[in-house]
């Protein structure tokens, strides 16, 4: 199949490359101060075959892959339209047409209609007219965004502008989901969108725009006028063989004062309609000014969730998902905005895998075989209320309240070395999160921001396993038949800080922050050995009752100096910590003080070349899972403990970033280098036994990490396609202890290199083809390595405005597997519009080759592992989509 598909692509590409290049120079008696729009239209002037704009030298260049008679149309503001008839034959390869435009006299009362442009650039905003980028196959916003130049959407739905992930995805300037934007992009229909705006140098706080230093990017979707102030939506239902189904619905009303967006999705075809839910509930990141309490959360000890794979997650996602989200934005007055969000998600997930783990390290050699069947049940209810009050043009008060209640019931049937084992894990998460911020904009681009936040989260767990594998660990209790562990994990956070920002007349920036953050963690775990459901022992070294308190009083400063196209940024952060660790036996305190400095330089050499570099020295404080003293069960055969001590970890970091061109250019290249040296770090001392592993955290000096990534995008006029090259290399060097050995050095290296080609034809056919190679090596006293390859070929056929077909194929190759090392997948989707803008019918097929299992290979510093996954079987869905 792979050879046939690639031969087909080569044949089609050869045909498509028989194109005619049109080029020339445009001049006039007066100066041309605005770009000229150049269009190739059919002889009746009804449809656009191709279009472009002149460059800064008033030259144009475009290609046409059709033959016949056409009109070459030139338009520019203030000049008369110029139409030149042309004929393109099979024998032609290029056509040079120079044009002189005649200035058009204008009266003050004349109405000037400017030709509509596909792309507009206005300072920090780039606007894309969606109709120029729709190819007829788009169903969701995610599908539409994949057609926008410069945007990249990966298999998980993460949206990037160039190489940078977006901050949020808004609708007409209003944000529903913040970092959880995948809920919107994966569900909202594409036909509603008239424009896509890319907002550069984006500020989450509107009063800080032009004051704070921000490199963030965001997207804003502008809804077409005909869909405003009216209720509209769509329903799609699909039914297939073997009871496969999918149902999705959207109900919307985007008015000037109020906005409503209700969505639902039910499916058992493996489709993930939510993305990373944690980004919706507790988004990470944020700017220096708005960042308080981010990355705070209660830690859980055990996890029975499916392991991630290095291929399409939907193929192993044997689900039964139900999603409903009710979202509204109200503007009762000009000064007050109220945002409400209600999110409900239910899912039942089945997951199957077989593992063969070969352990060869430090005089230990054995093989473990695990046949794993997992069932995850979850129910998540999340609500958010956000109030935004502008009492004046210079003041802003924001208050956000969140509540999350999640329940999980995980069970697994495990065959461990032919021994039947049942695991059961019941756990939950309850979150209350309150954040308040007040911003006052002062004169001369100055501002103060006051932030406060309180978080309370509980994450208890109850785990049991009906087998006892730990006779060598607990020889005095060899007659035990099962084990159980219950844990109570609680976290409370409270913080407040005051920020002052001053953007000076010469564009220099001074930023000062004073704050205090308090966090309390409670970790209680009870580990029990059972016989016939009766507790026979609770080993003392496997119980924890710990309270960890950290109070961080800090002062931070930043100054950015700008001179012409060079910027120098210096930062420092002073921290006075008050740590307290206590349990039933002891209580200890520590009051360390440290300073974290950094310096950075960025240089805009010219419009095409930019370089940035930075160096920082950071000291970080230990977390709750670093300091607990006794062991906890973290898996059916793994125990872990913390370092039983306060630790501050020191690290140096250097990074270098070079950019050639801009992501909107025909040619764009980006390289990023980072070097990190951990002067001390928490490593592991591990005892490995065939039936269990026991790991203690230990403090070690000197860990090094180096990584370099390069990507290149280039648009090939000859075949109207964009080529993308990606190359990366990383090396990690650290030390650990295994089976009471001396410190041993572990060196890990990873190489990735790939190439992809995506066409941009105006005709019936388009393609997207690519391949990626991955090589990983881990070296201790012995070396383990593997080399894998993944290739894909996607074909799109838009036969008319009513009918289209898409084919997606994938090929996976695992070099270290001697048998069953190559896998092929083929999916397709076809749609026919029965009633324009109203009713359409479709059919989709997944895993048409009916590949039932998938094997992969991985390596670690203690051996290698071969894993086999069960996949969703082949299925066909008949679909109907109704718009109202």
mmCIF file with all atom_site columns, C-alpha atoms in Angstrom, residues 167-168 179 202-205 208 212-216 283-295 435 449 451 453 497 499 501 511 513 517 554 556 558 571:
data_model
loop_
_atom_site.group_PDB
_atom_site.id
_atom_site.type_symbol
_atom_site.label_atom_id
_atom_site.label_alt_id
_atom_site.label_comp_id
_atom_site.label_asym_id
_atom_site.label_entity_id
_atom_site.label_seq_id
_atom_site.pdbx_PDB_ins_code
_atom_site.Cartn_x
_atom_site.Cartn_y
_atom_site.Cartn_z
_atom_site.occupancy
_atom_site.B_iso_or_equiv
_atom_site.pdbx_formal_charge
_atom_site.auth_seq_id
_atom_site.auth_comp_id
_atom_site.auth_asym_id
_atom_site.auth_atom_id
_atom_site.pdbx_PDB_model_num
ATOM 1  C CA . UNK A 1 167 ? -2.723 32.010 24.480 1.00 0.00 ? 167 UNK A CA 1
ATOM 2  C CA . UNK A 1 168 ? -6.452 31.743 23.778 1.00 0.00 ? 168 UNK A CA 1
ATOM 3  C CA . UNK A 1 179 ? -6.114 27.730 27.587 1.00 0.00 ? 179 UNK A CA 1
ATOM 4  C CA . UNK A 1 202 ? -1.164 39.995 23.032 1.00 0.00 ? 202 UNK A CA 1
ATOM 5  C CA . UNK A 1 203 ? -2.011 41.122 26.590 1.00 0.00 ? 203 UNK A CA 1
ATOM 6  C CA . UNK A 1 204 ? -4.590 39.293 28.692 1.00 0.00 ? 204 UNK A CA 1
ATOM 7  C CA . UNK A 1 205 ? -5.141 42.558 30.547 1.00 0.00 ? 205 UNK A CA 1
ATOM 8  C CA . UNK A 1 208 ? -1.510 46.698 29.968 1.00 0.00 ? 208 UNK A CA 1
ATOM 9  C CA . UNK A 1 212 ? 3.884  45.255 29.606 1.00 0.00 ? 212 UNK A CA 1
ATOM 10 C CA . UNK A 1 213 ? 6.346  43.257 27.551 1.00 0.00 ? 213 UNK A CA 1
ATOM 11 C CA . UNK A 1 214 ? 4.396  40.473 25.885 1.00 0.00 ? 214 UNK A CA 1
ATOM 12 C CA . UNK A 1 215 ? 5.373  38.027 23.163 1.00 0.00 ? 215 UNK A CA 1
ATOM 13 C CA . UNK A 1 216 ? 2.100  36.098 23.378 1.00 0.00 ? 216 UNK A CA 1
ATOM 14 C CA . UNK A 1 283 ? -4.381 26.488 32.943 1.00 0.00 ? 283 UNK A CA 1
ATOM 15 C CA . UNK A 1 284 ? -0.633 26.793 33.318 1.00 0.00 ? 284 UNK A CA 1
ATOM 16 C CA . UNK A 1 285 ? 1.568  29.613 32.104 1.00 0.00 ? 285 UNK A CA 1
ATOM 17 C CA . UNK A 1 286 ? 0.545  33.242 32.096 1.00 0.00 ? 286 UNK A CA 1
ATOM 18 C CA . UNK A 1 287 ? 2.556  36.439 32.070 1.00 0.00 ? 287 UNK A CA 1
ATOM 19 C CA . UNK A 1 288 ? 4.840  37.719 34.779 1.00 0.00 ? 288 UNK A CA 1
ATOM 20 C CA . UNK A 1 289 ? 2.236  40.224 35.915 1.00 0.00 ? 289 UNK A CA 1
ATOM 21 C CA . UNK A 1 290 ? -0.846 37.976 35.890 1.00 0.00 ? 290 UNK A CA 1
ATOM 22 C CA . UNK A 1 291 ? 0.944  34.871 37.159 1.00 0.00 ? 291 UNK A CA 1
ATOM 23 C CA . UNK A 1 292 ? -0.006 34.076 40.725 1.00 0.00 ? 292 UNK A CA 1
ATOM 24 C CA . UNK A 1 293 ? -0.914 30.588 41.828 1.00 0.00 ? 293 UNK A CA 1
ATOM 25 C CA . UNK A 1 294 ? -0.372 29.027 38.417 1.00 0.00 ? 294 UNK A CA 1
ATOM 26 C CA . UNK A 1 295 ? 0.939  25.444 38.475 1.00 0.00 ? 295 UNK A CA 1
ATOM 27 C CA . UNK A 1 435 ? -8.753 34.967 41.931 1.00 0.00 ? 435 UNK A CA 1
ATOM 28 C CA . UNK A 1 449 ? -1.760 45.728 39.312 1.00 0.00 ? 449 UNK A CA 1
ATOM 29 C CA . UNK A 1 451 ? -3.496 40.349 42.523 1.00 0.00 ? 451 UNK A CA 1
ATOM 30 C CA . UNK A 1 453 ? -5.703 34.227 44.855 1.00 0.00 ? 453 UNK A CA 1
ATOM 31 C CA . UNK A 1 497 ? 1.278  40.589 45.044 1.00 0.00 ? 497 UNK A CA 1
ATOM 32 C CA . UNK A 1 499 ? 3.011  45.137 40.516 1.00 0.00 ? 499 UNK A CA 1
ATOM 33 C CA . UNK A 1 501 ? 5.004  48.936 35.480 1.00 0.00 ? 501 UNK A CA 1
ATOM 34 C CA . UNK A 1 511 ? 8.661  46.416 36.286 1.00 0.00 ? 511 UNK A CA 1
ATOM 35 C CA . UNK A 1 513 ? 6.719  43.120 41.965 1.00 0.00 ? 513 UNK A CA 1
ATOM 36 C CA . UNK A 1 517 ? 2.672  33.226 48.662 1.00 0.00 ? 517 UNK A CA 1
ATOM 37 C CA . UNK A 1 554 ? 9.572  37.762 47.339 1.00 0.00 ? 554 UNK A CA 1
ATOM 38 C CA . UNK A 1 556 ? 11.219 40.930 41.822 1.00 0.00 ? 556 UNK A CA 1
ATOM 39 C CA . UNK A 1 558 ? 12.995 43.853 35.738 1.00 0.00 ? 558 UNK A CA 1
ATOM 40 C CA . UNK A 1 571 ? 15.853 40.509 35.902 1.00 0.00 ? 571 UNK A CA 1
#
